Each structure stands twice: as structure tokens, then as C-alpha cells.
């Protein structure tokens, strides 16, 4: 990957993280681009407030702020917003956020009388001063519509596919497994590229978050008000595996692995159906709470994730975790945006359903 035009003036690369463990991704990107990270101070005051001091001039420059998520998601978001706003008030020409994992992306739908929190986060980032956003494997692609700035939703699938082909012996005997119908499209996309079969786990173990606001309330004396027909409740079949997995390598795929309970339950069902070895694969390794220990004690033999989120402490608890580096595509995205080049090359053979 060439970095020729980055020797031009007008380019500054910052890390918005105050946590040393979160600095690794920023340092990798800076090293690949052949530039040094800009000098900043990011820390928390004794009263909990976020303090950001930008020590390099950004006047008239294109600023790129790299932010990865630690366990304290809200703190990381505040660091990014404060730094972006600081760059805007210091007369930066543009401020691009490099946010490989967008937090709150699972809260992108209305549930009961809640709120679409992901839309709130998008509005917050835009109002803080971001003029462009680089992210990866959004939980729902439609989240891009929450922003009123350009959003480049990069894909980790080329790196994960390469890992499967190079590191999994006899991958031709594998089957790509969707742990729920919701992740079937992702599984189908990988299966078609690897020329493999697909299996889907379906049944009553799936959680169904109803948009059940129970409104308007029941009317006792309805009188002449016509009776509104109510939707028939769902009755799901017993949990089952749709597809042949016996005697085959099972690769369970999803975009996020958080508490790992769903992955472990899927692995147990696949083992009962004669599959093995069983591999879990996801882009974003949140691995919250006891997820590393649960995975270590499970039937899963490998957990393949990318480095969009730092997870070194989790790797020390679970020897099964393998990390795939995706900084190459993040670097190329930054380079192309700064050099005003087309981004279409990074989406080669990526369809609307991928």
C-alpha cells in the first residue's frame, strides 16, 4: 500500500484514547501510514469529567481521530466528541472519525417505549464536529442513514475469509452456521464466497424483542368503536438445526460476540448433531463479563475475531481467541480519503446484501 501523498502537509492523525491498551490500533495505523500520532493529552479528571488537550496545530488541516472502544463505552464516546469539537474550534479543515466499532449499534430499533439510541449517538457525533466517519461491519447497514455526514462501512470479511483459507485445514469440509435466522445473510455471504454449505439454527431459544407498547389501553365501554384485530402471537418450533452438519467443521458466524452465551448454546447443539471441530467467528470482540471463561470451558475450539476492539485481557483468560489484523484496510481508507481518491476499490465484489 502506497503512502506517497501523506508526505503532503495538512494531515494530522490523533488517538482519542486515554487507555494504553486502546492505543495499539492507533499505533499500528500510524506505523502503516508512515506518520507519527499527533500529540494530545486525554485523561479523566478526579470528578469524572473528560479532559482533552490538543498539543499540535490543526488549523486548516485534515484531522483523523482514531477511537477504539474499551469496557467504558461512554467514556470513549465522550473522549471522541470532546476531541472532535476541540479540533473544530481550533479551525481544522475537516475532522474524520475512525471508529472501527460503533457503540450502541444494537440499539438501532424502537423497542417498547424506549428510544433508538444509535440515532442519538449519530447525532451526537455529527454535532461534535465530525465531517466523515470510517467504521466497520455495522450491526445494520441502515445505520448509515442515521448520519448526515459520509459514512464508509468497511468490511472485515476479506480478512476473515483469508484466515479460513490459510489457517483452517480441510476447510472445504466446513459448513457456515448462522446461530439464528437474523445472521443467515452474513452466513450465506461467507458460504457463497468459500463455495460451502450453510446451516441455520432455528427454534424457541431465540429471543424475540416485541415492539409491544400495549397502547392504546383497553376500553371498558367500547360502545360503537369497532374491534381492532390483534396480531396472532408467534409459536416457534422446537430448536433445530436446518442443514447437514454431521462430521463437518462448523464455523458459527456473526458480527459481534458479546456475552458469548448464544455462541456457546449453538456450539452445544452442533456438537449434539455430530459436528466438529466447532469454530466461532465474529468481527467485533466485545467479550463482556464472563465471556472469556465461558468460551474457554465450551465446546468451541477456536474463537476468531478482529482487532477492531482491544481484547488482550480477554485473551489471557481464553487461549482459544485468535486475532485477525484489519488495520490494512483502515489505513487504506484514511489514505484514499486524504488523497481524494475513490473508495470503491475497498468495496470490490461487495453486494448490497453483504
Coordinates of C-alpha atoms in Angstrom, one line a residue:
X1 CA 0.0 0.0 0.0
X2 CA 1.5 3.3 -1.0
X3 CA 1.6 6.3 1.3
X4 CA 3.0 8.8 -1.2
X5 CA 0.6 11.7 -0.7
X6 CA 0.8 11.5 3.1
X7 CA 4.0 13.4 3.0
X8 CA 1.9 16.4 1.9
X9 CA 1.0 19.0 4.5
X10 CA -2.4 19.3 6.0
X11 CA -2.7 15.8 7.6
X12 CA -2.9 15.0 11.3
X13 CA -3.6 11.7 13.0
X14 CA -4.7 11.5 16.6
X15 CA -5.8 8.8 19.0
X16 CA -8.6 9.8 21.3
X17 CA -8.0 7.0 23.8
X18 CA -6.8 7.6 27.3
X19 CA -6.3 3.9 27.9
X20 CA -2.9 2.4 26.9
X21 CA -4.5 -0.9 25.8
X22 CA -6.6 1.0 23.3
X23 CA -3.6 2.8 21.8
X24 CA -2.4 -0.3 20.0
X25 CA -4.7 0.1 17.0
X26 CA -3.8 3.8 16.5
X27 CA -0.1 3.0 16.7
X28 CA -0.5 0.2 14.1
X29 CA -2.3 2.5 11.7
X30 CA 0.2 5.3 12.2
X31 CA 3.1 2.8 11.6
X32 CA 1.5 1.5 8.4
X33 CA 0.9 5.0 7.1
X34 CA 4.4 6.1 7.9
X35 CA 3.4 9.0 10.1
X36 CA 3.5 9.8 13.8
X37 CA 0.5 10.2 16.0
X38 CA -0.3 13.8 16.9
X39 CA 0.5 14.9 20.5
X40 CA -2.5 15.0 22.8
X41 CA -3.4 14.6 26.4
X42 CA -6.5 12.6 27.2
X43 CA -7.4 11.9 30.8
X44 CA -10.3 11.8 33.3
X45 CA -10.4 14.5 36.0
X46 CA -10.9 13.4 39.6
X47 CA -14.6 14.4 39.3
X48 CA -15.0 12.1 36.3
X49 CA -15.0 14.8 33.6
X50 CA -13.1 14.1 30.4
X51 CA -10.2 16.4 29.6
X52 CA -8.6 16.6 26.2
X53 CA -5.7 18.9 25.2
X54 CA -4.5 19.0 21.6
X55 CA -0.8 20.0 21.5
X56 CA -0.3 20.1 17.8
X57 CA -1.7 22.8 15.5
X58 CA -4.7 21.6 13.4
X59 CA -5.6 25.0 11.7
X60 CA -6.6 24.3 8.1
X61 CA -5.6 20.6 8.3
X62 CA -7.5 17.4 7.7
X63 CA -7.7 15.6 11.1
X64 CA -8.3 11.9 11.6
X65 CA -9.2 10.7 15.1
X66 CA -8.9 7.0 15.8
X67 CA -11.1 5.7 18.6
X68 CA -11.5 2.2 19.8
X69 CA -13.9 1.0 22.5
X70 CA -12.8 -0.1 25.9
X71 CA -15.1 -1.5 28.6
X72 CA -16.1 2.0 29.4
X73 CA -18.0 2.8 26.3
X74 CA -19.5 6.1 27.4
X75 CA -16.1 7.4 28.4
X76 CA -14.7 6.5 24.9
X77 CA -17.5 8.3 23.2
X78 CA -17.0 11.4 25.3
X79 CA -13.3 11.4 24.5
X80 CA -14.1 11.3 20.8
X81 CA -16.7 14.0 21.0
X82 CA -14.5 16.4 23.1
X83 CA -11.5 15.9 20.8
X84 CA -13.6 16.4 17.6
X85 CA -15.1 19.5 19.0
X86 CA -11.7 20.8 20.1
X87 CA -10.4 20.3 16.5
X88 CA -13.4 22.2 15.1
X89 CA -12.9 25.1 17.4
X90 CA -9.2 25.1 16.5
X91 CA -10.1 25.7 12.9
X92 CA -9.4 22.2 11.4
X93 CA -10.5 22.0 7.8
X94 CA -12.1 18.6 8.3
X95 CA -12.5 16.0 11.1
X96 CA -12.8 12.3 10.2
X97 CA -13.6 9.8 12.9
X98 CA -12.1 6.3 12.5
X99 CA -14.4 4.2 14.7
X100 CA -14.0 0.6 13.8
X101 CA -16.8 -0.5 16.1
X102 CA -19.8 1.8 16.5
X103 CA -21.1 1.5 20.1
X104 CA -24.9 1.3 20.7
X105 CA -25.3 -0.2 17.2
X106 CA -27.5 -2.9 18.6
X107 CA -30.0 -0.3 19.8
X108 CA -31.0 0.7 16.3
X109 CA -34.6 -0.2 16.5
X110 CA -37.6 1.0 18.6
X111 CA -38.4 -1.3 21.4
X112 CA -41.5 -0.6 23.6
X113 CA -41.3 2.9 24.9
X114 CA -37.6 3.1 24.6
X115 CA -35.5 5.1 22.1
X116 CA -33.4 4.5 19.0
X117 CA -30.1 5.2 20.9
X118 CA -27.9 4.6 17.8
X119 CA -29.6 7.6 16.1
X120 CA -28.8 9.7 19.2
X121 CA -25.2 8.6 19.1
X122 CA -25.0 9.5 15.3
X123 CA -26.5 12.9 16.0
X124 CA -24.0 13.5 18.9
X125 CA -21.0 12.6 16.7
X126 CA -22.2 14.9 13.9
X127 CA -22.9 17.8 16.3
X128 CA -19.5 17.3 17.9
X129 CA -17.9 18.2 14.5
X130 CA -17.2 15.0 12.6
X131 CA -17.4 15.6 8.8
X132 CA -16.7 11.9 7.9
X133 CA -16.9 8.5 9.6
X134 CA -14.9 5.3 8.9
X135 CA -16.3 2.3 10.6
X136 CA -16.5 -1.5 10.0
X137 CA -19.3 -4.1 9.8
X138 CA -22.2 -2.1 11.3
X139 CA -24.7 -4.2 13.1
X140 CA -27.3 -3.0 10.5
X141 CA -26.2 -1.3 7.3
X142 CA -29.1 1.1 7.5
X143 CA -27.4 2.8 10.5
X144 CA -25.5 4.8 7.9
X145 CA -28.8 6.7 7.3
X146 CA -28.7 8.0 10.9
X147 CA -25.8 10.2 10.0
X148 CA -25.9 13.4 7.9
X149 CA -22.2 13.0 7.0
X150 CA -20.5 10.5 4.7
X151 CA -20.1 7.0 6.3
X152 CA -17.7 4.4 4.9
X153 CA -18.8 1.0 6.3
X154 CA -15.8 -1.2 5.6
X155 CA -15.9 -5.0 5.7
X156 CA -13.8 -7.4 7.6
X157 CA -14.9 -10.4 5.6
X158 CA -11.9 -10.5 3.2
X159 CA -9.6 -10.8 6.1
X160 CA -11.8 -13.5 7.8
X161 CA -12.1 -15.4 4.5
X162 CA -8.3 -15.3 4.1
X163 CA -7.9 -16.7 7.7
X164 CA -10.2 -19.6 7.0
X165 CA -8.4 -20.5 3.8
X166 CA -4.9 -20.3 5.2
X167 CA -5.3 -21.3 8.8
X168 CA -8.1 -23.9 8.9
X169 CA -7.0 -27.3 7.5
X170 CA -9.6 -29.1 5.4
X171 CA -11.9 -26.0 5.4
X172 CA -13.5 -27.5 2.3
X173 CA -15.2 -29.9 4.7
X174 CA -16.7 -27.0 6.7
X175 CA -20.2 -25.6 6.9
X176 CA -21.0 -22.0 7.7
X177 CA -23.6 -21.8 10.6
X178 CA -25.9 -18.9 11.4
X179 CA -26.7 -19.1 15.1
X180 CA -30.1 -17.5 14.4
X181 CA -32.1 -16.6 11.2
X182 CA -31.1 -13.0 11.8
X183 CA -27.5 -13.8 10.9
X184 CA -28.4 -16.0 7.9
X185 CA -27.5 -13.4 5.3
X186 CA -24.0 -13.0 6.8
X187 CA -23.5 -16.7 6.8
X188 CA -24.8 -17.1 3.3
X189 CA -22.4 -14.4 2.0
X190 CA -19.4 -16.2 3.5
X191 CA -20.6 -19.6 2.4
X192 CA -21.0 -18.5 -1.2
X193 CA -17.5 -17.0 -1.4
X194 CA -16.0 -20.2 0.1
X195 CA -18.2 -22.5 -2.0
X196 CA -19.5 -24.1 1.2
X197 CA -22.9 -25.1 2.5
X198 CA -24.9 -23.2 5.1
X199 CA -26.8 -24.3 8.2
X200 CA -29.2 -22.2 10.3
X201 CA -30.1 -22.8 14.0
X202 CA -33.8 -22.0 14.4
X203 CA -36.3 -22.5 17.2
X204 CA -37.7 -21.4 20.6
X205 CA -34.3 -20.4 22.0
X206 CA -34.3 -17.2 20.0
X207 CA -35.2 -14.1 21.9
X208 CA -38.0 -12.1 20.2
X209 CA -38.0 -8.5 21.3
X210 CA -41.5 -7.3 20.7
X211 CA -42.4 -3.8 19.9
X212 CA -45.2 -4.3 22.4
X213 CA -46.2 -0.9 23.8
X214 CA -49.6 -2.2 24.8
X215 CA -51.2 1.1 23.7
X216 CA -53.9 2.3 23.5
X217 CA -55.1 0.9 26.8
X218 CA -58.2 -1.4 26.8
X219 CA -61.5 0.5 26.7
X220 CA -64.2 -0.9 29.0
X221 CA -67.2 0.7 27.4
X222 CA -66.2 0.5 23.8
X223 CA -69.7 1.1 22.6
X224 CA -69.7 1.6 18.8
X225 CA -65.9 1.5 18.5
X226 CA -65.0 -1.2 16.0
X227 CA -62.9 -4.1 17.4
X228 CA -59.3 -3.9 16.1
X229 CA -57.9 -7.3 15.1
X230 CA -54.8 -8.2 17.2
X231 CA -51.8 -9.9 15.8
X232 CA -51.7 -13.7 16.5
X233 CA -48.7 -14.4 18.8
X234 CA -45.8 -16.4 17.4
X235 CA -45.3 -20.0 18.3
X236 CA -41.8 -21.1 17.5
X237 CA -40.9 -24.7 16.7
X238 CA -38.5 -26.7 19.0
X239 CA -35.0 -25.6 18.5
X240 CA -33.4 -27.4 15.5
X241 CA -30.5 -27.2 13.0
X242 CA -31.5 -26.7 9.4
X243 CA -28.8 -28.2 7.3
X244 CA -26.3 -31.1 7.4
X245 CA -23.5 -30.6 10.0
X246 CA -22.6 -34.2 10.9
X247 CA -18.9 -34.9 10.6
X248 CA -18.1 -31.4 9.4
X249 CA -16.2 -28.4 10.6
X250 CA -18.8 -25.9 11.9
X251 CA -18.0 -22.2 11.6
X252 CA -20.5 -20.1 13.6
X253 CA -20.5 -16.5 12.2
X254 CA -21.9 -13.2 13.5
X255 CA -20.9 -9.6 13.5
X256 CA -20.5 -9.2 17.3
X257 CA -19.5 -11.6 20.1
X258 CA -20.5 -10.1 23.4
X259 CA -21.5 -12.3 26.3
X260 CA -20.9 -15.4 24.2
X261 CA -24.0 -17.2 25.5
X262 CA -25.5 -17.5 22.1
X263 CA -22.4 -18.9 20.5
X264 CA -21.9 -21.5 23.3
X265 CA -25.5 -22.7 23.1
X266 CA -25.2 -23.0 19.3
X267 CA -21.9 -25.0 19.7
X268 CA -23.6 -27.4 22.1
X269 CA -26.4 -28.0 19.7
X270 CA -23.9 -28.6 16.8
X271 CA -21.9 -31.0 18.9
X272 CA -25.0 -33.0 19.6
X273 CA -25.6 -33.1 15.9
X274 CA -22.2 -34.6 15.3
X275 CA -20.3 -31.5 14.1
X276 CA -16.7 -30.9 15.0
X277 CA -14.4 -29.1 15.4
X278 CA -16.6 -26.0 16.1
X279 CA -15.3 -22.5 15.4
X280 CA -16.8 -19.2 16.4
X281 CA -16.1 -16.2 14.2
X282 CA -17.1 -12.5 14.6
X283 CA -15.8 -9.1 13.6
X284 CA -16.1 -7.3 16.9
X285 CA -14.9 -8.9 20.1
X286 CA -16.7 -7.2 23.0
X287 CA -16.3 -10.3 25.2
X288 CA -18.0 -8.7 28.2
X289 CA -18.5 -10.1 31.7
X290 CA -17.5 -13.8 31.9
X291 CA -17.4 -14.4 28.2
X292 CA -13.7 -15.4 28.0
X293 CA -14.2 -18.1 30.8
X294 CA -17.5 -19.3 29.2
X295 CA -15.7 -19.7 25.8
X296 CA -12.7 -21.4 27.4
X297 CA -15.0 -24.0 29.0
X298 CA -17.2 -24.5 25.9
X299 CA -17.2 -27.0 23.0
X300 CA -15.8 -24.2 20.8
X301 CA -12.2 -25.0 19.7
X302 CA -11.3 -21.5 18.2
X303 CA -12.7 -18.0 18.5
X304 CA -11.7 -15.9 15.5
X305 CA -12.1 -12.1 15.9
X306 CA -10.5 -8.9 14.6
X307 CA -8.7 -6.2 16.4
X308 CA -11.5 -3.5 16.0
X309 CA -11.8 -3.7 19.8
X310 CA -8.8 -4.3 22.1
X311 CA -9.1 -7.6 23.9
X312 CA -5.7 -8.5 25.3
X313 CA -7.0 -9.1 28.8
X314 CA -9.7 -11.4 27.5
X315 CA -7.0 -13.4 25.5
X316 CA -5.1 -14.0 28.7
X317 CA -8.3 -15.7 30.1
X318 CA -9.1 -17.6 26.9
X319 CA -6.4 -19.3 24.9
X320 CA -8.8 -20.1 22.1
X321 CA -9.0 -16.5 20.9
X322 CA -7.2 -15.8 17.6
X323 CA -6.9 -12.2 16.4
X324 CA -7.1 -11.1 12.7
X325 CA -5.5 -7.7 12.0
X326 CA -7.7 -5.4 9.9
X327 CA -5.5 -2.2 10.1
X328 CA -4.5 -2.5 6.5
X329 CA -8.0 -1.6 5.2
X330 CA -8.4 1.1 7.8
X331 CA -5.1 2.7 6.7
X332 CA -6.1 2.5 3.0
X333 CA -9.4 4.1 3.8
X334 CA -7.6 7.0 5.5
X335 CA -5.1 7.4 2.7
X336 CA -7.8 7.4 0.0
X337 CA -10.0 9.9 1.8
X338 CA -7.0 12.2 2.4
X339 CA -5.8 11.9 -1.2
X340 CA -9.3 12.4 -2.6
X341 CA -9.3 9.0 -4.2
X342 CA -12.3 6.8 -4.9
X343 CA -13.3 4.4 -2.1
X344 CA -14.9 1.9 -4.5
X345 CA -11.8 -0.4 -4.6
X346 CA -12.3 -1.2 -0.9
X347 CA -15.8 -2.5 -1.7
X348 CA -14.8 -4.7 -4.6
X349 CA -17.3 -7.6 -5.0
X350 CA -19.3 -6.3 -2.0
X351 CA -23.1 -6.6 -2.8
X352 CA -26.0 -4.7 -1.3
X353 CA -26.8 -7.7 1.0
X354 CA -23.2 -8.1 2.3

